[in-house]
Coordinates of C-alpha atoms and ligand atoms in Angstrom, one line a residue:
X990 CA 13.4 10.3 26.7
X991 CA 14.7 9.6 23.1
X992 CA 13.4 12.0 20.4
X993 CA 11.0 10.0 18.2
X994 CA 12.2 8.8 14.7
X995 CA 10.6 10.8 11.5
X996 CA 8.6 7.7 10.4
X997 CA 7.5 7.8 14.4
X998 CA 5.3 10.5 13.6
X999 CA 4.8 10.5 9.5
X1000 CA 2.2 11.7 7.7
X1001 CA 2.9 9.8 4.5
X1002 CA 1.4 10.8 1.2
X1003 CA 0.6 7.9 -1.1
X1004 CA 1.5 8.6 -4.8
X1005 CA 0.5 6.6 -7.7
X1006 CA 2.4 7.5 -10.2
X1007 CA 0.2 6.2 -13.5
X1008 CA -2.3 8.6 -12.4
X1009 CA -0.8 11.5 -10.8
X1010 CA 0.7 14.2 -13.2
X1011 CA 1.7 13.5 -16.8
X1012 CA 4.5 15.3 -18.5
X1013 CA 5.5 14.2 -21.7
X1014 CA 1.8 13.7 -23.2
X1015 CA 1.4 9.9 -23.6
X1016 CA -1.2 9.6 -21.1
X1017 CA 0.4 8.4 -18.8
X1018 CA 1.5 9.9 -15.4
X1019 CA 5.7 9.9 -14.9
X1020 CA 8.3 10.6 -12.0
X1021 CA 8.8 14.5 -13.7
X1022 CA 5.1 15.3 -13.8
X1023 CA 5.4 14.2 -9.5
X1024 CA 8.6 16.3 -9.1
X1025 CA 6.0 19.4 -10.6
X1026 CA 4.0 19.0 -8.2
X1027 CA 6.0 18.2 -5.0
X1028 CA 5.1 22.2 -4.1
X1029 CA 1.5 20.9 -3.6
X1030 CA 2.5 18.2 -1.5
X1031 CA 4.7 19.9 0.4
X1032 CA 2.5 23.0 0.9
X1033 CA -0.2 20.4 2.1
X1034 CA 2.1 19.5 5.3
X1035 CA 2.6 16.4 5.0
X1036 CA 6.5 14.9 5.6
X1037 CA 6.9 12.0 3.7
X1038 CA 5.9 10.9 0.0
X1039 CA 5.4 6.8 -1.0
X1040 CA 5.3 6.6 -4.6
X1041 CA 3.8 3.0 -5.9
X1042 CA 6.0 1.2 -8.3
X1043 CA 8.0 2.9 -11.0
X1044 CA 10.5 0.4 -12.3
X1045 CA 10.8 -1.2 -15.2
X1046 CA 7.6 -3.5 -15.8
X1047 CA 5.7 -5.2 -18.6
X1048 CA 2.7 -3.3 -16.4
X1049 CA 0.3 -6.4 -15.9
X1050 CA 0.0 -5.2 -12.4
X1051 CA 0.7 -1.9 -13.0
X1052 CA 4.6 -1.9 -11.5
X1053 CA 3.9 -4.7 -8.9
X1054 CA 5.3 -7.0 -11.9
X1055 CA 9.1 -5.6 -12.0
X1056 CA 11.1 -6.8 -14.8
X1057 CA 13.6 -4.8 -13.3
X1058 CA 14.1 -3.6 -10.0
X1059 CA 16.7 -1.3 -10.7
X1060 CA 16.1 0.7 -13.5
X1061 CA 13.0 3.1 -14.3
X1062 CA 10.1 1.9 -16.6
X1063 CA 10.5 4.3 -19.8
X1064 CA 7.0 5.5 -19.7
X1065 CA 7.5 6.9 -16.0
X1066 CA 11.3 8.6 -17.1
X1067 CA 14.6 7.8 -16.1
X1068 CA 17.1 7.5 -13.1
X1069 CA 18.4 10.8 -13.6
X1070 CA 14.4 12.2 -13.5
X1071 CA 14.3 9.9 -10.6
X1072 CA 17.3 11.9 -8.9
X1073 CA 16.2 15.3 -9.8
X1074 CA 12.8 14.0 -8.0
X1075 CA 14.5 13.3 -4.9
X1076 CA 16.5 16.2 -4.8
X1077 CA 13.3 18.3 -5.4
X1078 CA 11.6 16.4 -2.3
X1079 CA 14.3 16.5 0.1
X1080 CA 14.6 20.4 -0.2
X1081 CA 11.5 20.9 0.4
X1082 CA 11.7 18.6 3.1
X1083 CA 10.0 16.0 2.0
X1084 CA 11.1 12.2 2.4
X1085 CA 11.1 9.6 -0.6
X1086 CA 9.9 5.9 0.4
X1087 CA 9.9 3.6 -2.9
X1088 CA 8.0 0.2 -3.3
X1089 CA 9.7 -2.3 -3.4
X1090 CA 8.0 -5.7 -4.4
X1091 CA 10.3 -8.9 -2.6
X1092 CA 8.0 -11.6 -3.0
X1093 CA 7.4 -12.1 -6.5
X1094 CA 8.4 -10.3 -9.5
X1095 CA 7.8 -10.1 -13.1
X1096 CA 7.6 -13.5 -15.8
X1097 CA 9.5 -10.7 -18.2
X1098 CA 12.6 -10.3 -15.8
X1099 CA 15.7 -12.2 -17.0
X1100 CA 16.0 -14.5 -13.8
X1101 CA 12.6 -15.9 -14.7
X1102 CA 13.3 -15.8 -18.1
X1103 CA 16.2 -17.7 -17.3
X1104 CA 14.6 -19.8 -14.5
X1105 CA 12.1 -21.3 -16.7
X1106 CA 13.9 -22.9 -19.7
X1107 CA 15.8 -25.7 -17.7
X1108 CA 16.2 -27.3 -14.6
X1109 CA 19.5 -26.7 -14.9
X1110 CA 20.2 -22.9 -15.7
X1111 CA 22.0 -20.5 -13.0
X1112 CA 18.3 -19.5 -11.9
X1113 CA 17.3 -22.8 -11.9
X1114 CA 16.5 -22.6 -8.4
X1115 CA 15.4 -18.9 -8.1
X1116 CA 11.6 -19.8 -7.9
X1117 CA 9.5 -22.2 -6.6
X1118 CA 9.6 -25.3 -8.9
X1119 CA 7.2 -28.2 -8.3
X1120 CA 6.9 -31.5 -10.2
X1121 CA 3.2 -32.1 -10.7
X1122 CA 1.5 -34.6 -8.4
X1123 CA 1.0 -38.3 -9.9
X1124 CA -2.4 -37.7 -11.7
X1125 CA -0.6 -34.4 -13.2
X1126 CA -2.4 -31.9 -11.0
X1127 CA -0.9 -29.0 -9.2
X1128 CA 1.4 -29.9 -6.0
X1129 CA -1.2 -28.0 -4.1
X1130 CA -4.5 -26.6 -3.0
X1131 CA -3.6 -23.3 -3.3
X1132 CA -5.2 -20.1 -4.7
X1133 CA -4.4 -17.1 -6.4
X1134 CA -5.1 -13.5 -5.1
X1135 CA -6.6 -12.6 -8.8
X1136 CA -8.3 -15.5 -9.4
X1137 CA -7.6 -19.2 -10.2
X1138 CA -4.5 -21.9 -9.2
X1139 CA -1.3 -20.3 -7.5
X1140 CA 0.3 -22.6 -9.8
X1141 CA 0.9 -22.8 -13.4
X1142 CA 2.7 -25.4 -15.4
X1143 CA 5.6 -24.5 -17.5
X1144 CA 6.3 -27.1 -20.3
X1145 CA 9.5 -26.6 -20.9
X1146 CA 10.3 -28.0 -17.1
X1147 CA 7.8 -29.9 -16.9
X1148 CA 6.8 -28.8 -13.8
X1149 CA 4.3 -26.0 -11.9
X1150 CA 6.1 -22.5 -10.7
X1151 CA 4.2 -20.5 -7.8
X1152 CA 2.4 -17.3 -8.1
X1153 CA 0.3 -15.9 -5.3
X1154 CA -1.3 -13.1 -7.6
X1155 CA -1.1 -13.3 -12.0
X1156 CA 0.8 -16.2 -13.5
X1157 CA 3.1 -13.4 -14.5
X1158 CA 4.4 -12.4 -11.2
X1159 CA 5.8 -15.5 -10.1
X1160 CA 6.9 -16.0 -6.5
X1161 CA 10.9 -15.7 -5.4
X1162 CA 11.9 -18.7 -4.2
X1163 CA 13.4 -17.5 -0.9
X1164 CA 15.0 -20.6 0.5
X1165 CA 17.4 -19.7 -1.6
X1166 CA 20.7 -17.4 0.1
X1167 CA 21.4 -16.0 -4.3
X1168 CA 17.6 -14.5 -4.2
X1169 CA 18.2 -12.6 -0.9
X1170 CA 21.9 -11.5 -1.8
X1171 CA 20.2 -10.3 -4.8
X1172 CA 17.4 -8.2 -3.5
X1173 CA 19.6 -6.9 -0.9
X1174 CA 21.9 -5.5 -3.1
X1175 CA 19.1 -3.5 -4.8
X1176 CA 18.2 -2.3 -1.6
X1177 CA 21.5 -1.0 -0.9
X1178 CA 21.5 0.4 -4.7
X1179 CA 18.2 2.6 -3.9
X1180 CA 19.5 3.2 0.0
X1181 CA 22.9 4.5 -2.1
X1182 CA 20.8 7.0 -4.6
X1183 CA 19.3 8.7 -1.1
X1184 CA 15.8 7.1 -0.6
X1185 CA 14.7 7.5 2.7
X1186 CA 12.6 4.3 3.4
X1187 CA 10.6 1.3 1.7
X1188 CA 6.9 0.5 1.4
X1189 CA 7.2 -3.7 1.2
X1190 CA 4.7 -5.0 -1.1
X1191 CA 3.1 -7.7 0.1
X1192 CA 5.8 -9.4 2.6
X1193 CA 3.4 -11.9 4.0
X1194 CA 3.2 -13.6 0.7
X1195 CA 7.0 -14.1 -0.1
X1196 CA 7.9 -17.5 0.7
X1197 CA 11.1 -19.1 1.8
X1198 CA 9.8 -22.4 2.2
X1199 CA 10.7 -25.6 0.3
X1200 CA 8.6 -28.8 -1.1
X1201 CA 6.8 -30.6 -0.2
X1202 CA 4.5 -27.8 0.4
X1203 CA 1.2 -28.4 2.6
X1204 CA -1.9 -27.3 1.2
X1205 CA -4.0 -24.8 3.0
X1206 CA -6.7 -25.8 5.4
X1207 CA -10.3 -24.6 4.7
X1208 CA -11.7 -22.2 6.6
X1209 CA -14.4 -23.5 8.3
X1210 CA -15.5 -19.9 9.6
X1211 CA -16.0 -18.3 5.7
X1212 CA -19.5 -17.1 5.9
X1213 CA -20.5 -15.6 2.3
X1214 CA -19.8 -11.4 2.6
X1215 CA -22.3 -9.3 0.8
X1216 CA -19.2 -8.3 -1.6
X1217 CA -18.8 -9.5 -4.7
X1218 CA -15.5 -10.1 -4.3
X1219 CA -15.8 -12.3 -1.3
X1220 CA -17.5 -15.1 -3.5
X1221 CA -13.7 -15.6 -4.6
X1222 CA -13.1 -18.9 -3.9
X1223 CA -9.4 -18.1 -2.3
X1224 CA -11.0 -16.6 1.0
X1225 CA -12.7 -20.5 1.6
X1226 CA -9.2 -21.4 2.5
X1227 CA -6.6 -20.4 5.9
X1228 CA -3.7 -19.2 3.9
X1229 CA -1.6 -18.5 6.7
X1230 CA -1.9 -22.6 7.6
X1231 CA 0.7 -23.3 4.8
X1232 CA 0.7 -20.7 1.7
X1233 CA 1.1 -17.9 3.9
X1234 CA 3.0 -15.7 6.4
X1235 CA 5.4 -18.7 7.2
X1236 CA 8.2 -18.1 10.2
X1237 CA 10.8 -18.6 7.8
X1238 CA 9.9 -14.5 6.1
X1239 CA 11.6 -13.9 8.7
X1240 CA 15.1 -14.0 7.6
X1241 CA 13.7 -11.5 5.2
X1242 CA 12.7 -9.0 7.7
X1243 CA 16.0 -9.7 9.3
X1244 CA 17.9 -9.3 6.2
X1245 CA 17.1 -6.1 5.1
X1246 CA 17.1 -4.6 8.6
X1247 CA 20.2 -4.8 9.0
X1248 CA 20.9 -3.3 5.5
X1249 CA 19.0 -0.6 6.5
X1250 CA 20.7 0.2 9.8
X1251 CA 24.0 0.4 7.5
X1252 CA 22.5 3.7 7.2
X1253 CA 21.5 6.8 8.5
X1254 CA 17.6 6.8 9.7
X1255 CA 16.1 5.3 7.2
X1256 CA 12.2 3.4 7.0
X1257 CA 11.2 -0.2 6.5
X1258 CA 7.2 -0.3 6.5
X1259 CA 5.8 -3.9 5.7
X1260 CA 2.9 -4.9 3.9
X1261 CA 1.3 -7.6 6.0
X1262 CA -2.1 -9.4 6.2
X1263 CA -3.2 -12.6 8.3
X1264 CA -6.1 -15.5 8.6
X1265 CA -9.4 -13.6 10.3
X1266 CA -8.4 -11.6 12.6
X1267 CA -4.5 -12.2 12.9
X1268 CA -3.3 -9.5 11.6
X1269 CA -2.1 -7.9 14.5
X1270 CA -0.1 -10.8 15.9
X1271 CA 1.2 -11.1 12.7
X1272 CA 2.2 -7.2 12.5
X1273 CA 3.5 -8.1 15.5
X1274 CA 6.0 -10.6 14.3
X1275 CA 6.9 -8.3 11.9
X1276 CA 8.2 -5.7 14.1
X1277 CA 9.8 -8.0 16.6
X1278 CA 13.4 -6.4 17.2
X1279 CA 15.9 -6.6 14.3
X1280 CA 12.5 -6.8 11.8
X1281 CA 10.7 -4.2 9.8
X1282 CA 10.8 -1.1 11.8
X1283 CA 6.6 -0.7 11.1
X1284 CA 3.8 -2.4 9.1
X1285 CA 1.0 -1.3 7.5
X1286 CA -1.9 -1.4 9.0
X1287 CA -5.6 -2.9 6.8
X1288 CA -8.0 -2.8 9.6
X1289 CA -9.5 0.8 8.8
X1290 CA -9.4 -0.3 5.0
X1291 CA -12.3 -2.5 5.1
X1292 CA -13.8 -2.7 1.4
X1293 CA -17.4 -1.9 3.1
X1294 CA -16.6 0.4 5.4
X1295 CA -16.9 0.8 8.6
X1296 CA -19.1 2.1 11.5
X1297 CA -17.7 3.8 14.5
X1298 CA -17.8 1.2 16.3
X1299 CA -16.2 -1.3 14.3
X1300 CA -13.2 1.7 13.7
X1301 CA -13.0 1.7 17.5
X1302 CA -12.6 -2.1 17.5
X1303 CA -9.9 -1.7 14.7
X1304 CA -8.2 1.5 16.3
X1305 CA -8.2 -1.0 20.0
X1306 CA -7.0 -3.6 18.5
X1307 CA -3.8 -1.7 17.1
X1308 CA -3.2 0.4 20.3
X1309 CA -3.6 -3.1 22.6
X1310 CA -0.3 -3.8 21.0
X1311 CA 1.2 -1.0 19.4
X1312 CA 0.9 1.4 22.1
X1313 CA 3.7 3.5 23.2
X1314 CA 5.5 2.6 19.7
X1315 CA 5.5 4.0 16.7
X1316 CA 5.6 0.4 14.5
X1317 CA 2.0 0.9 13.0
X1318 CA 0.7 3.0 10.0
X1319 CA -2.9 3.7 9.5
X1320 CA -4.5 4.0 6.5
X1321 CA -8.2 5.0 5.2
X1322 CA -7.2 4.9 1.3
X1323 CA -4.5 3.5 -1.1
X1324 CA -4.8 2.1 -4.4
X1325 CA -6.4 -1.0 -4.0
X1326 CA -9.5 -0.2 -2.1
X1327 CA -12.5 2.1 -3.5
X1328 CA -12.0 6.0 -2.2
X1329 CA -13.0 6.4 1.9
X1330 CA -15.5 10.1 0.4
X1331 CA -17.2 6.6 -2.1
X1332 CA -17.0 3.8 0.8
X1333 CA -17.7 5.5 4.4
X1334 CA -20.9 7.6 3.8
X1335 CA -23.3 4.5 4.4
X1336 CA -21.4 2.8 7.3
X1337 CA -21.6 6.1 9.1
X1338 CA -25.2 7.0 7.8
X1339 CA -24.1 10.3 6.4
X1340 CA -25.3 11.9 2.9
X1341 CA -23.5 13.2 0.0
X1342 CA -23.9 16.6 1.2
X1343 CA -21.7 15.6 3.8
X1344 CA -19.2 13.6 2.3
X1345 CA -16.5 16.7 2.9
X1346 CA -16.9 16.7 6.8
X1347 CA -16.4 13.6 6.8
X1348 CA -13.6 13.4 4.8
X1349 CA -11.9 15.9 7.2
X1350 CA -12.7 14.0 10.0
X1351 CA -11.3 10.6 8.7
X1352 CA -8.2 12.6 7.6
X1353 CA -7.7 14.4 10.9
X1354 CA -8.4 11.2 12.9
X1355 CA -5.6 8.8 11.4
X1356 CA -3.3 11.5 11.7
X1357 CA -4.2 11.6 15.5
X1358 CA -3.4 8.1 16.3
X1359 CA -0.1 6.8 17.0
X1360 CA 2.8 5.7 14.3
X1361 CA 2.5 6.9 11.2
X1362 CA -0.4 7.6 8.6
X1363 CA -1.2 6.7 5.1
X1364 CA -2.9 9.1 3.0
X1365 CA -3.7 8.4 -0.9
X1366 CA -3.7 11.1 -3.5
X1367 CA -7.1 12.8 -4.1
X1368 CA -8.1 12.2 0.2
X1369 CA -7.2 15.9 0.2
X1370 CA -9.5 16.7 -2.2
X1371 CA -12.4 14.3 -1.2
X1372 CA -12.5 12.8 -4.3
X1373 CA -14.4 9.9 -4.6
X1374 CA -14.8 6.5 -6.8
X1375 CA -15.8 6.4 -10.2
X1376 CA -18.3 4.2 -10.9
X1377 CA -18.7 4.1 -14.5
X1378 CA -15.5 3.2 -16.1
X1379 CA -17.6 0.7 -19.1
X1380 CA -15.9 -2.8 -19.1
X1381 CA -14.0 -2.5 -21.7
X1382 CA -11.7 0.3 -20.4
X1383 CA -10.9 -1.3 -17.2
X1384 CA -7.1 -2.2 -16.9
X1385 CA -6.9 -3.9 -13.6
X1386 CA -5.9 -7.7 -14.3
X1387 CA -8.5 -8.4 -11.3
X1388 CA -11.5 -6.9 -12.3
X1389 CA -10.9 -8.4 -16.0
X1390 CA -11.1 -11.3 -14.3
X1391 CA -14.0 -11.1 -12.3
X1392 CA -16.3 -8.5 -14.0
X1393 CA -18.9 -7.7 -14.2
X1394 CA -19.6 -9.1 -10.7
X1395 CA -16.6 -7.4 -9.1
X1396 CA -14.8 -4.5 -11.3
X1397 CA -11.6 -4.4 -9.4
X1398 CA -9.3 -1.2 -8.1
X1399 CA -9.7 1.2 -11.3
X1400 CA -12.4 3.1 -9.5
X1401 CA -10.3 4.7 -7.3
X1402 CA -6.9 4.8 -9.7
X1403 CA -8.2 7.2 -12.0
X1404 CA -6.0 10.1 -12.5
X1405 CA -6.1 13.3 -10.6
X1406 CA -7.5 16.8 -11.7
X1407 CA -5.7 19.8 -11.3
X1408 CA -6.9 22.2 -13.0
X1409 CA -10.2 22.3 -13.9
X1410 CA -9.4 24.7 -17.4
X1411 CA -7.4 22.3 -18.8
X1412 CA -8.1 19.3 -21.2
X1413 CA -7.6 16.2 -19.1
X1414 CA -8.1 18.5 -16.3
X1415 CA -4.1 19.0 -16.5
X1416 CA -3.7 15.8 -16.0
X1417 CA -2.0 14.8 -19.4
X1418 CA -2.1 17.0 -23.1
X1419 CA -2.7 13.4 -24.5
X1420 CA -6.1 12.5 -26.6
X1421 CA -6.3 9.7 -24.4
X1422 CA -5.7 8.9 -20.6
X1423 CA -4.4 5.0 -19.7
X1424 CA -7.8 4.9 -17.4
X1425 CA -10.5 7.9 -17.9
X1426 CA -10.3 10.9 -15.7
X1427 CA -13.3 11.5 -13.7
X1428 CA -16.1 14.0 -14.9
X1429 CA -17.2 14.7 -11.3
X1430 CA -13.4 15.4 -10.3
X1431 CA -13.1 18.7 -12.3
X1432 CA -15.3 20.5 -9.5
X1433 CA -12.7 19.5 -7.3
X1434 CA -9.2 20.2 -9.0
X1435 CA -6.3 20.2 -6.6
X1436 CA -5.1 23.4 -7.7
X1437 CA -8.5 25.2 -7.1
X1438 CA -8.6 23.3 -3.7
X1439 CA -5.2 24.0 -2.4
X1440 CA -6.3 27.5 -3.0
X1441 CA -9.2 28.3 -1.6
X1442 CA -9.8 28.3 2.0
X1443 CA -12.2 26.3 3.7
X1444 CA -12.0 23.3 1.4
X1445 CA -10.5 19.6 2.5
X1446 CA -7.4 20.4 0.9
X1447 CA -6.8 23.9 3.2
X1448 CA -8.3 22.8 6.7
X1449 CA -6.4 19.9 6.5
X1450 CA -2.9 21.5 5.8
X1451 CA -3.4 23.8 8.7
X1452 CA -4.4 21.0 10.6
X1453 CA -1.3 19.9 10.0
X1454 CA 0.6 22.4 11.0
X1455 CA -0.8 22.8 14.2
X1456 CA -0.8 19.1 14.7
X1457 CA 3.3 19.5 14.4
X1458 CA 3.1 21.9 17.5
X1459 CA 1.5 19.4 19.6
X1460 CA 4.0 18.3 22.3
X1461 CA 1.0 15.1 22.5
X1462 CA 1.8 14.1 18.9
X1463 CA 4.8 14.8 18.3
X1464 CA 7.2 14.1 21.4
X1465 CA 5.7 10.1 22.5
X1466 CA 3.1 7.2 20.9
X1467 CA 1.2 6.5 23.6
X1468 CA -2.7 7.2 23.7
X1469 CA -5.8 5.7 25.4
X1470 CA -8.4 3.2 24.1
X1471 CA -10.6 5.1 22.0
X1472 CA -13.9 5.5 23.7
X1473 CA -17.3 7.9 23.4
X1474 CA -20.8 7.2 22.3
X1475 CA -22.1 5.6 19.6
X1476 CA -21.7 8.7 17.2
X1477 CA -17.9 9.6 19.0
X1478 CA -14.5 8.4 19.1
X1479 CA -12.8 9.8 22.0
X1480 CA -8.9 9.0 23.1
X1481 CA -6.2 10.6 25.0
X1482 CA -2.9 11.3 23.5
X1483 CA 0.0 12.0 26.3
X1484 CA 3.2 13.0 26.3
X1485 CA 5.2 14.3 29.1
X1486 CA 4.9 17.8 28.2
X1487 CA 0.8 17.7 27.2
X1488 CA -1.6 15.5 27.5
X1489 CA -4.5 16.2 24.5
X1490 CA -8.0 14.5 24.5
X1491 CA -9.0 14.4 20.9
X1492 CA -12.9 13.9 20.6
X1493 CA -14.0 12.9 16.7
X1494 CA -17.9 13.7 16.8
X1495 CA -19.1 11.6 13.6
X1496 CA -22.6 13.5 14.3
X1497 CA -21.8 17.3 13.6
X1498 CA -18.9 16.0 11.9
X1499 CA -16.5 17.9 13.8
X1500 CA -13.3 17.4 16.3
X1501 CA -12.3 18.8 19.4
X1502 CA -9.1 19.2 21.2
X1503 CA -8.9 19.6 25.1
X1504 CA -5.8 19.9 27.2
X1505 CA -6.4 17.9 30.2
Ligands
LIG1091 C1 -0.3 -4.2 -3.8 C2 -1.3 -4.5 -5.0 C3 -0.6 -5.6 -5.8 C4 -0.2 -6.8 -5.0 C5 0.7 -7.7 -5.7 C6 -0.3 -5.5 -3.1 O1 -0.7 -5.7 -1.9 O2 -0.8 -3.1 -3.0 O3 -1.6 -3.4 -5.7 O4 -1.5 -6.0 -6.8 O5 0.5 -6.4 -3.8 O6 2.0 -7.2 -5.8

């Protein structure tokens, strides 16, 4: 049997860096304020980091808006604090995936810049240029992510440019061979400085098709959610039917796989979303041979929450076709969904008091399934979503847009505490913090946690380390359908050396482990 692959078996720590640990006293967390706090990471047991986008950015998506891709936004530091980071991380042990953003970058980086003022520039064809249909509208139906068109006009072309999230992160136009030589050879230029793997933003929305575009069919299944986001008007249509996960992405996935097999065992983990419930056939396609080597998985995400039943459906889904692989990532948290200690109490039918066990319990269970796992800064520490960041301090571009109906991803980006003594609670020396750190966070500052035994922060790490002993998790990816009572997830995890049955009890809030 081959020994599994690092990111077989990852637990991946999700950094984002506006919020994690300022160092220079703007208010505004940077690459040298991680690297001071890799010890805390590392100490937690974890074997990978994922920090969220750091390059150089006019910031209107916070980093998913790269003006560009290879240089370091001056408010997070430089390349050289970038190399001192990953030298820090590797000795300690610790891999470095980046995020890199392939669809669609920033309006402010010179080959839109250059793109836009002619149909005849170099970049001319570098994005996805559309003359406006006979009565002047745009070429198609389509929506944006964050509200409004996916098309915008641009005067000086007279003509519409494509954008599946702000107006200022217009799409690549990937039908074109100079874009992919292009973002190849940044891949290659972060593979060269030692990274160990990508997060790929959003890969189902880059599109490689050419016009005439279709527009989307509606989706005749949209029942109104009780979300406030759901009344967006985008989730009315089937994206995948033409704005969407086309075939051609393909030659994406294919692309940069075989950059990354150019090197030594390195990690290509897609971002990937479909119509209803297609997201496993399109993971699937993903990770076909000579594609992405894993994709991130949305199903235990859910903005809601979910019961334990409806994580069983998510957890069978993934296993019906994942199993005996390690191609998946699970997730609970990341930076665009409100905090699982915030979201999961009332699916589960838990209270406050017990938020903690069950943040354990979600923690310990996606580390127990197959492939790797996701965890976002603060899940340690069970912190949950602030609620009351007043309107006019909210930052993200889509809950500008929609509030006061739906306030967007702040709530769960606000920085972290570590040290409860300290102004900012050591977050930042500043006045002022880019997004407000949390008054109910101080009880729970990471420093505290990490030591003091019994909390989230300590249980979990020696979790950890026994979980690394475990012949079941560590040596093969296979496991059973999750099963168990209404209040239970039960599922087998076997290897050829042990087979472990690993019984989450979401009524005691506790797990057990049987050899069998
Ligand atoms: C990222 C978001 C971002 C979007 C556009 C994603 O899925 O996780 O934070 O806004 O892509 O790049």
């Amino acid at each position: 049997m081959k020994p599994l692959k690092w990111w077989e078996t990852a637990v991946i720590y999700q950094i984002y860096p506006r919020s994690f640990q300022d160092s220079n006293g703007d208010g505004i967390g940077d690459i040298p304020g991680i690297t001071t706090r890799l010890d805390y990471i590392s100490n937690l047991g974890v074997d990978a980091i994922w920090i969220s986008p750091f390059f150089k950015s006019p910031q209107n998506d916070f980093g998913y808006d790269v003006s560009d891709y290879c240089d370091i936004n001056p408010e997070y530091g430089t390349l050289v604090d970038f190399d001192n980071l990953l030298e820090k991380a590797h000795s300690f042990n610790l891999k470095v995936m980046v995020d890199f953003v392939p669809a669609h970058c920033s309006d402010q980086h010179s080959w839109f810049l250059e793109s836009r003022k002619s149909k005849d520039n170099l970049k001319a064809d570098w994005f996805h240029w559309v003359d406006p249909k006979k009565d002047g509208s745009a070429p198609t139906n389509w929506l944006s992510f964050f509200g409004g068109r996916a098309w915008t006009w641009e005067p000086r072309r007279q003509q519409y440019y494509l954008h599946n999230f702000l107006p200022s992160q217009p799409n690549l136009n990937h039908s074109n061979p100079d874009v992919c030589d292009a973002l190849m050879k940044i891949v290659r230029f972060w593979f060269d400085r030692g990274v160990d793997g990508f997060r790929l933003d959003a890969v189902h929305t880059i599109n490689g098709d050419k016009a005439p575009y279709k527009d989307n069919l509606t989706n005749l299944n949209f029942k109104l959610g009780s979300l406030p986001q759901d009344q967006q008007p985008f989730f009315r249509q089937l994206h995948c039917s033409a704005q969407l996960n086309q075939p051609v992405i393909q030659n994406f996935s294919k692309a940069i796989r075989s950059v990354a097999d150019n090197y030594n065992d390195r990690f290509l983990m897609g971002e990937v979303d479909g119509d209803n419930d297609t997201a496993m056939e399109v993971s699937e396609t993903f990770t076909a041979p000579g594609r992405l080597h894993a994709t991130y998985n949305f199903d235990l995400l859910a903005w809601g929450g979910l019961t334990v039943k409806e994580m069983k459906v998510a957890i069978s889904k993934a296993i019906k076709v994942f199993n005996k692989t390690g191609r998946i990532s699970f997730a609970f948290s990341n930076h665009d969904v409100p905090r699982v200690a915030s979201r999961q109490l009332a699916p589960l039918g838990l209270s406050i008091e017990q938020g903690d066990l069950m943040q354990l319990l979600l923690l310990k269970l996606e580390t127990c399934l197959i492939g790797s796992a996701c965890i976002y800064q603060g899940e340690e520490l069970g912190l949950e979503d602030s609620n009351n960041i007043p309107i006019e301090q909210l930052q993200d571009p889509w809950g500008i847009e929609f509030a006061p109906t739906f306030q967007g991803r702040d709530s769960c980006r606000t920085p972290m505490v570590w040290n409860s003594n300290e102004a900012n609670g050591g977050f930042s020396d500043s006045k002022t913090t880019w997004l407000p750190v949390m008054d109910d966070h101080f009880k729970r500052s990471g420093l505290s946690q990490a030591g003091k035994s019994g909390s989230i922060y300590s249980e979990f790490s020696s979790f950890l380390q026994w979980r690394k002993k475990q012949p079941a998790f560590m040596e093969a990816n296979e496991m059973t359908i999750p099963n168990g009572g209404l209040k239970e997830i039960i599922f087998t995890r076997k290897s050829e050396k042990q087979n472990l049955r690993c019984i989450f009890d979401f009524e005691k809030l506790v797990t057990r482990f049987e050899e069998i």
